[in-house]
Short mmCIF file of C-alpha atoms in Angstrom, two decimals:
data_model
loop_
_atom_site.label_atom_id
_atom_site.label_comp_id
_atom_site.label_asym_id
_atom_site.label_seq_id
_atom_site.Cartn_x
_atom_site.Cartn_y
_atom_site.Cartn_z
CA ASP A 1 25.22 -13.16 -35.52
CA PRO A 2 21.24 -13.66 -35.15
CA LYS A 3 21.00 -10.23 -33.98
CA ASP A 4 22.42 -8.69 -37.46
CA LYS A 5 20.38 -11.05 -39.43
CA GLY A 6 17.37 -9.59 -37.98
CA ILE A 7 18.23 -6.11 -38.59
CA ALA A 8 19.31 -6.96 -41.88
CA ILE A 9 15.51 -8.53 -42.69
CA GLY A 10 13.74 -5.81 -40.56
CA LYS A 11 10.29 -5.28 -38.77
CA ASN A 12 8.05 -7.66 -40.79
CA GLY A 13 10.61 -8.04 -43.18
CA LYS A 14 10.24 -4.87 -44.99
CA THR A 15 13.60 -4.12 -45.25
CA ILE A 16 14.54 -7.46 -47.26
CA GLU A 17 11.69 -6.62 -49.28
CA LEU A 18 13.05 -3.44 -50.18
CA VAL A 19 16.87 -5.02 -50.54
CA ARG A 20 15.04 -7.73 -53.23
CA LEU A 21 12.73 -4.95 -54.91
CA ILE A 22 15.84 -2.63 -55.63
CA ALA A 23 18.37 -5.81 -56.05
CA LYS A 24 15.66 -7.00 -58.89
CA ARG A 25 14.82 -3.41 -60.61
CA HIS A 26 18.60 -2.98 -60.84
CA HIS A 27 20.83 -6.25 -61.39
CA GLN A 28 18.10 -8.67 -62.62
CA ILE A 29 18.64 -10.47 -58.84
CA ASP A 30 15.74 -12.93 -58.65
CA HIS A 31 16.84 -13.84 -54.67
CA VAL A 32 18.42 -12.61 -51.94
CA ILE A 33 20.03 -14.84 -49.08
CA ILE A 34 21.19 -13.73 -45.68
CA THR A 35 23.67 -15.80 -44.05
#
């Protein structure tokens, strides 16, 4: 659902940036894909 993607990404991409930071810090994950 496009609305759910918007919530996951967050305003100005702040939520997804936080997710990327935490994923990289704790699990060495470089890419996060929202489908």
